[in-house]
Amino acid sequence: MINSLEETNATSEALIRFFDKNKVLKPVKIIPFSSQRKYSAVAFEGAGTFYLGAPEFVYQADNQQLKHKIDKYASQGCRVLLLTHTQTIAKTNDLPKTVKPIGMIVLQDHIRDDVFETLEYFRNNGVDIKVISGDNPLTVADIAARAGINNTNRYVSLEGLSEEEVKDIAFDYTIFGRVTPNQKKALVEAYKEKKKTVAMTGDGVNDILALKEADCSIAMASGSEATRNIANIVLMDSNFSAMPSVVAEGRRVINNIERTSTLFLVKTIFTILLTLFCMVMGVQYLYEPSQLVLIELGIIGAPAVFISLLPNNEKVQGKFISNVLKTAFPGALTVLMFNIILYIVGQKVPEFQWFINGNMTPIFKTMSLLVTTVIVLTVLYKMCKPFNFIKRIIFTIVLVLIIIVFYFGLYEQNTALSGFINGFLKFSWPFGVAQNALQLNNTLMLFLMILLINPVMGLMENLLGSIKKVKI
């Protein structure tokens, strides 16, 4: 019978290893296994038909002694297959009343040692674990209990229930037995309707409907080809213990892209805002492209590359775009606000010499570039939180770079390095050591602006954080 069915799954492989194959009898009709029928059948020439499957589906007579034995094994976590026989030739989807039980096959699944640690990981991360199976719910509940799943006493058989009835009890139970493919899909739909993110694992064709409906579908490499083809993730070693590392990699990618995207968007947003500001005020744009090299490469580009490669196992929360914009806007708005303040102060206080006859001077551009650089550096500091050893090194290198550039660009004017720096950043007026009132006033103004950056950015974050819902 096993040789005639030619099925390839864990059950058939176990039967082949124990019983082996032979071709003593010639099959004349084959009914392959169906998750709807819960059995397979083979009719042999001159020997009648043999049925193999779930006991209650291949033998429906009232036999309390047989039922007691089946329940006994099922309560011990064993899968029970019943072999029945009739002299008539089988008809598809029609079980003859003349079938008689001739054998019981008891199977027991091996629980891998690493399953406890894996399930504990998901429980600690707020994942509700549901077990959906086509087997007897008693069997499934016992196996689940031995695997360390909680609330395994809450089990139910879905045999005969409609999809709407299945959805109504989806949150009431942990273990679901005798589940059909459509019922599996209905369970996934029920969880998604309640705004749950659903991941499902499966290895057979009867899992395909539910896998396609799930937010994340996970297939085993040892499963059917059709299941592997529609899955988002295929576990090549068919080992579920690989899932924590998969989750960790996903978190690393999403969280680090959020952080690095914030850095790039800060510069993009403040560029747009400053452009609009300059257009409204009728003045030229504040910076030349070469003046932003330090910000683009030193504070944003290079750190973003290293940060994106770091491990990050923080839980992914909220929506990606909303999260990025909420963290990028405070920095960008702070840049805009400080440049508006500098513009107003420069217009109202001629002693700073930021504007002469209404025209913007190099002193104003230098002040604006310095303040903007420190603001973006502050954004990088916030993006590195919480700090670890690598992040401390990254931020320290950037900070030292900024100090060197500021020192040689502003104070040391007669060195090759200062000439190279000013060739890009064009610090046209050095602040230097305060030698007169003009230099003293500008130096004090710079330090005042730097001291106000973090409080103002914190205020912006609080204002945006008070907006509970941001629709993108």
Short mmCIF file of C-alpha atoms in Angstrom, two decimals:
data_model
loop_
_atom_site.label_atom_id
_atom_site.label_comp_id
_atom_site.label_asym_id
_atom_site.label_seq_id
_atom_site.Cartn_x
_atom_site.Cartn_y
_atom_site.Cartn_z
CA MET A 1 0.00 0.00 0.00
CA ILE A 2 2.83 2.42 0.86
CA ASN A 3 4.57 1.58 -2.41
CA SER A 4 1.38 2.28 -4.38
CA LEU A 5 0.65 5.68 -2.81
CA GLU A 6 4.11 7.13 -3.54
CA GLU A 7 3.60 9.89 -0.94
CA THR A 8 6.57 11.88 0.37
CA ASN A 9 6.05 13.28 3.83
CA ALA A 10 7.26 12.61 7.38
CA THR A 11 4.54 10.02 8.03
CA SER A 12 5.14 8.02 4.85
CA GLU A 13 8.90 8.06 5.43
CA ALA A 14 8.43 6.70 8.94
CA LEU A 15 6.17 3.93 7.65
CA ILE A 16 8.62 3.01 4.91
CA ARG A 17 11.51 2.81 7.39
CA PHE A 18 9.50 0.45 9.62
CA PHE A 19 7.54 -1.67 7.10
CA ASP A 20 9.65 -1.27 3.93
CA LYS A 21 8.10 -1.49 0.43
CA ASN A 22 6.92 -4.43 -1.65
CA LYS A 23 4.96 -5.16 -4.83
CA VAL A 24 3.21 -8.39 -3.84
CA LEU A 25 -0.26 -7.03 -4.69
CA LYS A 26 -1.28 -5.18 -7.84
CA PRO A 27 -3.17 -1.92 -7.21
CA VAL A 28 -6.27 -1.31 -9.36
CA LYS A 29 -7.44 1.98 -7.76
CA ILE A 30 -5.59 4.58 -5.69
CA ILE A 31 -7.11 7.36 -3.59
CA PRO A 32 -4.30 9.67 -2.44
CA PHE A 33 -4.35 11.32 0.97
CA SER A 34 -6.48 14.42 1.27
CA SER A 35 -6.56 16.84 4.19
CA GLN A 36 -10.31 16.98 3.68
CA ARG A 37 -10.83 13.19 3.81
CA LYS A 38 -8.01 12.57 6.33
CA TYR A 39 -7.19 9.21 4.77
CA SER A 40 -5.73 7.47 1.72
CA ALA A 41 -6.87 4.20 0.17
CA VAL A 42 -5.65 1.56 -2.27
CA ALA A 43 -7.73 -1.20 -3.90
CA PHE A 44 -5.78 -4.31 -4.87
CA GLU A 45 -6.69 -6.92 -7.43
CA GLY A 46 -8.50 -9.75 -5.65
CA ALA A 47 -7.76 -8.35 -2.17
CA GLY A 48 -10.29 -5.56 -1.69
CA THR A 49 -9.57 -2.02 -0.49
CA PHE A 50 -7.37 -0.87 2.39
CA TYR A 51 -7.88 2.52 4.09
CA LEU A 52 -5.20 4.27 6.18
CA GLY A 53 -5.77 7.50 8.05
CA ALA A 54 -7.31 9.22 11.07
CA PRO A 55 -9.33 6.62 13.04
CA GLU A 56 -12.61 8.56 13.15
CA PHE A 57 -12.47 9.07 9.37
CA VAL A 58 -11.68 5.49 8.27
CA TYR A 59 -13.91 3.71 10.77
CA GLN A 60 -17.17 5.29 11.92
CA ALA A 61 -18.79 2.40 13.76
CA ASP A 62 -19.34 2.60 17.51
CA ASN A 63 -16.50 0.56 19.00
CA GLN A 64 -15.81 1.76 22.54
CA GLN A 65 -12.92 -0.61 23.12
CA LEU A 66 -11.11 0.65 20.03
CA LYS A 67 -11.94 4.25 20.88
CA HIS A 68 -10.51 3.81 24.37
CA LYS A 69 -7.20 2.52 22.97
CA ILE A 70 -7.01 5.36 20.46
CA ASP A 71 -7.71 8.02 23.11
CA LYS A 72 -5.14 6.42 25.41
CA TYR A 73 -2.37 6.73 22.84
CA ALA A 74 -3.53 10.19 21.73
CA SER A 75 -3.42 11.50 25.32
CA GLN A 76 0.20 10.33 25.47
CA GLY A 77 1.12 12.51 22.52
CA CYS A 78 1.10 9.69 19.97
CA ARG A 79 -0.34 9.95 16.48
CA VAL A 80 -2.68 7.06 15.74
CA LEU A 81 -3.36 5.76 12.24
CA LEU A 82 -6.01 3.14 11.72
CA LEU A 83 -5.83 0.56 8.91
CA THR A 84 -9.23 -0.72 7.79
CA HIS A 85 -10.29 -3.11 5.05
CA THR A 86 -13.29 -3.95 2.91
CA GLN A 87 -13.75 -6.45 0.08
CA THR A 88 -15.40 -3.84 -2.16
CA ILE A 89 -13.54 -1.57 -4.55
CA ALA A 90 -13.06 1.95 -3.13
CA LYS A 91 -15.00 4.96 -4.39
CA THR A 92 -13.53 8.44 -4.00
CA ASN A 93 -14.98 10.35 -0.99
CA ASP A 94 -17.26 7.42 -0.16
CA LEU A 95 -16.29 5.24 2.80
CA PRO A 96 -18.13 1.87 2.70
CA LYS A 97 -20.00 0.82 5.84
CA THR A 98 -18.48 -2.65 5.53
CA VAL A 99 -14.93 -1.55 6.51
CA LYS A 100 -13.38 -3.38 9.43
CA PRO A 101 -10.33 -2.34 11.49
CA ILE A 102 -7.38 -4.65 10.99
CA GLY A 103 -4.50 -2.71 12.48
CA MET A 104 -3.43 0.31 14.48
CA ILE A 105 -0.19 2.21 13.81
CA VAL A 106 1.14 4.40 16.62
CA LEU A 107 3.65 7.16 15.80
CA GLN A 108 5.43 9.53 18.14
CA ASP A 109 7.15 12.76 17.12
CA HIS A 110 10.62 13.53 18.39
CA ILE A 111 10.91 16.90 20.12
CA ARG A 112 14.21 18.58 19.36
CA ASP A 113 16.32 19.73 22.28
CA ASP A 114 16.52 23.34 21.08
CA VAL A 115 12.74 23.81 20.77
CA PHE A 116 12.41 24.94 24.42
CA GLU A 117 14.89 27.77 24.00
CA THR A 118 13.29 28.85 20.72
CA LEU A 119 9.76 28.97 22.11
CA GLU A 120 10.98 30.76 25.23
CA TYR A 121 12.57 33.41 22.99
CA PHE A 122 9.28 34.11 21.22
CA ARG A 123 7.30 34.16 24.48
CA ASN A 124 9.73 36.73 25.93
CA ASN A 125 9.22 38.84 22.82
CA GLY A 126 5.45 38.97 23.16
CA VAL A 127 4.54 36.38 20.52
CA ASP A 128 1.35 34.36 21.06
CA ILE A 129 2.02 30.79 19.92
CA LYS A 130 -0.84 28.83 18.35
CA VAL A 131 -0.58 25.22 17.17
CA ILE A 132 -2.71 24.31 14.14
CA SER A 133 -2.74 20.69 13.04
CA GLY A 134 -4.78 18.16 11.17
CA ASP A 135 -4.14 15.58 13.89
CA ASN A 136 -6.17 14.65 16.94
CA PRO A 137 -6.21 17.68 19.30
CA LEU A 138 -5.40 15.42 22.27
CA THR A 139 -2.21 14.30 20.56
CA VAL A 140 -1.26 17.81 19.52
CA ALA A 141 -1.92 19.21 23.00
CA ASP A 142 0.33 16.61 24.67
CA ILE A 143 3.19 17.21 22.22
CA ALA A 144 2.79 20.98 22.62
CA ALA A 145 2.90 20.64 26.42
CA ARG A 146 6.11 18.59 26.23
CA ALA A 147 7.57 21.24 23.94
CA GLY A 148 6.94 23.90 26.58
CA ILE A 149 3.98 25.74 25.03
CA ASN A 150 1.67 27.41 27.54
CA ASN A 151 -2.09 26.88 27.91
CA THR A 152 -2.13 23.54 26.09
CA ASN A 153 -5.24 22.58 28.07
CA ARG A 154 -7.12 24.96 25.81
CA TYR A 155 -7.53 22.68 22.79
CA VAL A 156 -10.37 22.08 20.37
CA SER A 157 -11.25 20.03 17.32
CA LEU A 158 -12.43 22.07 14.34
CA GLU A 159 -14.00 19.07 12.65
CA GLY A 160 -17.29 20.10 11.03
CA LEU A 161 -17.04 23.81 11.93
CA SER A 162 -17.69 26.51 9.34
CA GLU A 163 -15.12 29.22 8.64
CA GLU A 164 -17.19 31.80 10.54
CA GLU A 165 -17.41 29.51 13.56
CA VAL A 166 -13.65 29.00 13.38
CA LYS A 167 -13.08 32.78 13.40
CA ASP A 168 -15.36 33.19 16.42
CA ILE A 169 -13.21 30.86 18.58
CA ALA A 170 -9.79 31.77 17.14
CA PHE A 171 -8.71 33.62 20.32
CA ASP A 172 -10.28 31.17 22.77
CA TYR A 173 -7.89 28.26 22.20
CA THR A 174 -4.19 27.55 21.86
CA ILE A 175 -4.35 24.13 20.19
CA PHE A 176 -6.47 23.48 17.10
CA GLY A 177 -6.86 19.91 15.84
CA ARG A 178 -8.51 18.31 12.83
CA VAL A 179 -8.05 21.52 10.87
CA THR A 180 -8.72 21.69 7.13
CA PRO A 181 -6.77 24.00 4.76
CA ASN A 182 -9.66 26.48 4.56
CA GLN A 183 -9.97 26.51 8.34
CA LYS A 184 -6.24 27.25 8.66
CA LYS A 185 -6.73 30.21 6.36
CA ALA A 186 -9.76 31.33 8.39
CA LEU A 187 -7.68 31.32 11.58
CA VAL A 188 -5.01 33.49 9.98
CA GLU A 189 -7.69 35.88 8.69
CA ALA A 190 -9.25 36.10 12.16
CA TYR A 191 -5.96 37.16 13.74
CA LYS A 192 -5.24 39.71 10.98
CA GLU A 193 -8.73 41.20 11.35
CA LYS A 194 -7.80 41.99 14.96
CA LYS A 195 -4.69 43.87 13.74
CA LYS A 196 -2.31 41.06 14.66
CA THR A 197 0.84 40.42 12.64
CA VAL A 198 0.77 36.74 11.74
CA ALA A 199 3.70 34.48 10.92
CA MET A 200 3.00 30.86 10.02
CA THR A 201 5.17 27.83 9.45
CA GLY A 202 4.19 24.87 7.31
CA ASP A 203 5.58 22.15 5.10
CA GLY A 204 2.64 20.60 3.25
CA VAL A 205 0.32 21.58 0.42
CA ASN A 206 -2.55 21.79 2.92
CA ASP A 207 -0.74 24.78 4.49
CA ILE A 208 -0.52 26.81 1.28
CA LEU A 209 -3.77 28.78 1.68
CA ALA A 210 -2.87 29.89 5.20
CA LEU A 211 0.76 30.60 4.29
CA LYS A 212 -0.31 32.89 1.44
CA GLU A 213 -2.68 34.74 3.79
CA ALA A 214 -0.10 35.20 6.60
CA ASP A 215 2.03 38.34 6.86
CA CYS A 216 5.14 36.15 7.00
CA SER A 217 5.13 32.61 5.62
CA ILE A 218 7.86 30.18 6.65
CA ALA A 219 8.39 26.83 4.92
CA MET A 220 10.66 23.91 5.67
CA ALA A 221 13.13 22.80 3.02
CA SER A 222 12.02 19.23 3.62
CA GLY A 223 8.42 20.17 2.79
CA SER A 224 6.61 20.17 -0.53
CA GLU A 225 7.97 22.17 -3.45
CA ALA A 226 4.71 24.11 -3.81
CA THR A 227 4.98 25.27 -0.19
CA ARG A 228 8.57 26.38 -0.64
CA ASN A 229 7.68 28.33 -3.77
CA ILE A 230 5.08 30.54 -2.07
CA ALA A 231 6.89 31.04 1.26
CA ASN A 232 8.64 34.27 2.24
CA ILE A 233 11.29 32.32 4.16
CA VAL A 234 12.56 28.77 3.62
CA LEU A 235 14.49 27.14 6.48
CA MET A 236 17.14 25.25 4.54
CA ASP A 237 17.94 22.86 7.39
CA SER A 238 14.23 22.54 8.33
CA ASN A 239 15.17 23.63 11.83
CA PHE A 240 12.83 26.06 13.56
CA SER A 241 15.56 27.04 16.01
CA ALA A 242 16.97 29.24 13.24
CA MET A 243 14.01 31.62 13.61
CA PRO A 244 15.45 33.76 16.47
CA SER A 245 18.46 34.57 14.30
CA VAL A 246 16.11 35.36 11.39
CA VAL A 247 14.14 37.74 13.62
CA ALA A 248 17.37 39.32 14.88
CA GLU A 249 18.54 39.91 11.31
CA GLY A 250 15.21 41.47 10.38
CA ARG A 251 15.34 43.75 13.39
CA ARG A 252 18.91 44.74 12.57
CA VAL A 253 18.00 45.69 9.02
CA ILE A 254 14.81 47.61 9.87
CA ASN A 255 16.12 49.43 12.95
CA ASN A 256 19.45 50.37 11.39
CA ILE A 257 17.82 51.57 8.17
CA GLU A 258 15.51 53.72 10.32
CA ARG A 259 18.52 55.25 12.06
CA THR A 260 20.55 55.87 8.93
CA SER A 261 17.51 57.14 7.02
CA THR A 262 17.02 59.72 9.75
CA LEU A 263 20.53 61.05 9.19
CA PHE A 264 20.04 61.41 5.44
CA LEU A 265 16.54 62.85 5.73
CA VAL A 266 17.64 65.52 8.22
CA LYS A 267 19.98 66.96 5.60
CA THR A 268 17.39 66.63 2.81
CA ILE A 269 14.62 68.28 4.84
CA PHE A 270 16.67 71.18 6.16
CA THR A 271 18.01 71.79 2.64
CA ILE A 272 14.44 72.12 1.34
CA LEU A 273 13.38 74.33 4.26
CA LEU A 274 16.42 76.61 3.95
CA THR A 275 15.87 76.87 0.20
CA LEU A 276 12.27 77.99 0.77
CA PHE A 277 13.44 80.43 3.45
CA CYS A 278 16.05 81.97 1.16
CA MET A 279 13.49 82.28 -1.65
CA VAL A 280 11.03 84.05 0.63
CA MET A 281 13.66 86.43 1.99
CA GLY A 282 15.14 87.04 -1.45
CA VAL A 283 18.73 86.09 -0.50
CA GLN A 284 21.18 83.63 -2.00
CA TYR A 285 21.36 80.09 -0.61
CA LEU A 286 23.54 79.89 2.50
CA TYR A 287 26.01 77.17 1.44
CA GLU A 288 27.98 76.12 -1.57
CA PRO A 289 27.96 72.36 -2.33
CA SER A 290 31.58 71.92 -1.22
CA GLN A 291 30.80 73.44 2.19
CA LEU A 292 28.50 70.49 3.02
CA VAL A 293 31.23 67.87 2.50
CA LEU A 294 31.91 67.64 6.23
CA ILE A 295 28.23 67.08 7.03
CA GLU A 296 27.49 64.73 4.14
CA LEU A 297 30.59 62.57 4.40
CA GLY A 298 31.94 62.98 7.92
CA ILE A 299 28.71 63.11 9.98
CA ILE A 300 26.17 61.33 7.76
CA GLY A 301 27.75 59.11 5.10
CA ALA A 302 30.61 57.27 6.83
CA PRO A 303 28.87 56.78 10.23
CA ALA A 304 25.70 55.56 8.49
CA VAL A 305 27.64 52.79 6.75
CA PHE A 306 29.06 51.44 10.01
CA ILE A 307 25.84 51.89 12.01
CA SER A 308 23.87 49.96 9.37
CA LEU A 309 26.13 46.93 9.87
CA LEU A 310 25.86 46.78 13.67
CA PRO A 311 23.68 44.20 15.47
CA ASN A 312 20.38 45.65 16.65
CA ASN A 313 17.89 43.40 18.44
CA GLU A 314 15.44 46.09 19.56
CA LYS A 315 11.77 45.36 18.90
CA VAL A 316 10.43 46.94 15.73
CA GLN A 317 7.69 49.35 16.73
CA GLY A 318 5.42 51.69 14.81
CA LYS A 319 5.49 52.42 11.09
CA PHE A 320 8.77 52.89 9.29
CA ILE A 321 8.02 56.21 7.54
CA SER A 322 6.36 57.74 10.59
CA ASN A 323 9.27 56.73 12.81
CA VAL A 324 11.85 58.18 10.42
CA LEU A 325 10.02 61.47 9.94
CA LYS A 326 9.40 61.91 13.66
CA THR A 327 13.12 61.59 14.34
CA ALA A 328 14.30 63.56 11.28
CA PHE A 329 12.04 66.61 11.57
CA PRO A 330 13.30 67.84 14.99
CA GLY A 331 16.86 68.13 13.68
CA ALA A 332 15.79 69.73 10.39
CA LEU A 333 13.45 72.21 12.10
CA THR A 334 16.20 73.08 14.58
CA VAL A 335 18.51 73.94 11.66
CA LEU A 336 15.81 76.14 10.16
CA MET A 337 15.00 77.87 13.47
CA PHE A 338 18.62 78.65 14.30
CA ASN A 339 19.30 80.04 10.83
CA ILE A 340 16.20 82.23 11.09
CA ILE A 341 17.45 83.48 14.47
CA LEU A 342 20.90 84.17 13.01
CA TYR A 343 19.30 86.02 10.10
CA ILE A 344 17.16 88.19 12.38
CA VAL A 345 20.04 88.90 14.78
CA GLY A 346 22.31 89.77 11.87
CA GLN A 347 19.76 92.23 10.49
CA LYS A 348 19.05 93.83 13.88
CA VAL A 349 22.58 93.88 15.34
CA PRO A 350 25.03 95.45 12.86
CA GLU A 351 27.91 95.01 15.34
CA PHE A 352 28.17 91.33 14.28
CA GLN A 353 28.82 92.46 10.67
CA TRP A 354 26.77 89.55 9.30
CA PHE A 355 25.06 91.85 6.80
CA ILE A 356 26.55 94.94 5.17
CA ASN A 357 24.16 97.11 3.15
CA GLY A 358 21.68 94.24 3.24
CA ASN A 359 24.14 91.79 1.72
CA MET A 360 25.12 88.54 3.44
CA THR A 361 28.79 88.47 4.51
CA PRO A 362 31.17 85.48 4.74
CA ILE A 363 31.03 85.82 8.55
CA PHE A 364 27.31 85.00 8.54
CA LYS A 365 27.79 82.02 6.23
CA THR A 366 30.57 80.68 8.46
CA MET A 367 28.46 81.08 11.59
CA SER A 368 25.50 79.37 9.90
CA LEU A 369 27.65 76.47 8.65
CA LEU A 370 29.20 75.92 12.09
CA VAL A 371 25.85 75.89 13.87
CA THR A 372 24.29 73.58 11.28
CA THR A 373 27.25 71.19 11.55
CA VAL A 374 26.86 70.95 15.34
CA ILE A 375 23.09 70.37 14.99
CA VAL A 376 23.64 67.43 12.60
CA LEU A 377 26.33 66.12 14.96
CA THR A 378 23.73 66.23 17.76
CA VAL A 379 21.35 64.22 15.57
CA LEU A 380 24.09 61.61 15.08
CA TYR A 381 24.60 61.50 18.86
CA LYS A 382 20.89 60.77 19.40
CA MET A 383 20.89 58.14 16.64
CA CYS A 384 23.77 56.31 18.34
CA LYS A 385 21.77 55.81 21.55
CA PRO A 386 21.86 53.44 23.30
CA PHE A 387 25.64 53.51 23.03
CA ASN A 388 27.78 50.40 22.88
CA PHE A 389 31.52 50.02 22.38
CA ILE A 390 31.41 50.30 18.57
CA LYS A 391 29.02 53.27 18.59
CA ARG A 392 31.22 55.09 21.08
CA ILE A 393 34.19 54.60 18.77
CA ILE A 394 32.22 55.83 15.74
CA PHE A 395 30.93 58.94 17.50
CA THR A 396 34.30 59.70 19.11
CA ILE A 397 36.05 59.56 15.71
CA VAL A 398 33.45 61.90 14.20
CA LEU A 399 33.70 64.28 17.16
CA VAL A 400 37.50 64.39 16.96
CA LEU A 401 37.24 65.02 13.22
CA ILE A 402 34.90 67.97 13.81
CA ILE A 403 37.18 69.44 16.48
CA ILE A 404 40.22 69.16 14.19
CA VAL A 405 38.36 70.76 11.28
CA PHE A 406 37.01 73.59 13.47
CA TYR A 407 40.40 74.23 15.07
CA PHE A 408 42.47 74.32 11.89
CA GLY A 409 39.73 76.02 9.91
CA LEU A 410 39.18 78.82 12.44
CA TYR A 411 42.31 79.22 14.54
CA GLU A 412 45.28 77.95 12.50
CA GLN A 413 45.25 79.79 9.22
CA ASN A 414 48.80 79.32 8.03
CA THR A 415 49.12 75.53 7.77
CA ALA A 416 48.69 73.17 4.83
CA LEU A 417 45.82 71.43 6.64
CA SER A 418 43.96 74.67 7.26
CA GLY A 419 44.38 75.59 3.60
CA PHE A 420 42.98 72.19 2.55
CA ILE A 421 40.02 72.51 4.94
CA ASN A 422 39.14 76.04 3.88
CA GLY A 423 39.41 75.03 0.25
CA PHE A 424 36.23 73.00 0.84
CA LEU A 425 34.46 74.68 3.75
CA LYS A 426 35.48 78.26 2.94
CA PHE A 427 35.74 79.51 6.50
CA SER A 428 36.38 83.01 5.20
CA TRP A 429 36.64 84.73 8.57
CA PRO A 430 38.52 83.08 11.44
CA PHE A 431 37.14 83.54 14.92
CA GLY A 432 40.51 82.89 16.53
CA VAL A 433 41.35 84.04 20.04
CA ALA A 434 39.22 87.09 20.81
CA GLN A 435 41.47 90.04 19.94
CA ASN A 436 38.80 92.66 19.53
CA ALA A 437 35.12 93.23 20.22
CA LEU A 438 33.99 91.87 16.83
CA GLN A 439 35.72 88.55 17.28
CA LEU A 440 34.63 88.31 20.92
CA ASN A 441 30.97 88.97 20.07
CA ASN A 442 30.90 86.35 17.32
CA THR A 443 32.71 83.78 19.46
CA LEU A 444 30.26 84.25 22.33
CA MET A 445 27.31 84.04 19.93
CA LEU A 446 28.63 80.77 18.51
CA PHE A 447 28.97 79.20 21.95
CA LEU A 448 25.51 80.43 22.95
CA MET A 449 23.99 78.83 19.87
CA ILE A 450 25.79 75.55 20.53
CA LEU A 451 24.53 75.49 24.13
CA LEU A 452 20.93 76.01 22.96
CA ILE A 453 20.95 73.28 20.31
CA ASN A 454 20.14 70.27 22.51
CA PRO A 455 17.33 71.98 24.51
CA VAL A 456 15.69 73.32 21.36
CA MET A 457 15.92 69.95 19.61
CA GLY A 458 14.43 68.29 22.69
CA LEU A 459 11.55 70.77 22.56
CA MET A 460 10.96 69.91 18.90
CA GLU A 461 10.94 66.19 19.73
CA ASN A 462 8.38 66.73 22.50
CA LEU A 463 6.14 68.76 20.23
CA LEU A 464 6.21 66.11 17.50
CA GLY A 465 5.90 63.30 20.06
CA SER A 466 2.68 64.85 21.36
CA ILE A 467 1.13 64.12 17.99
CA LYS A 468 -0.25 60.64 18.70
CA LYS A 469 -1.04 59.70 15.15
CA VAL A 470 0.87 60.73 12.05
CA LYS A 471 -0.85 59.66 8.84
CA ILE A 472 1.56 59.22 5.97
#
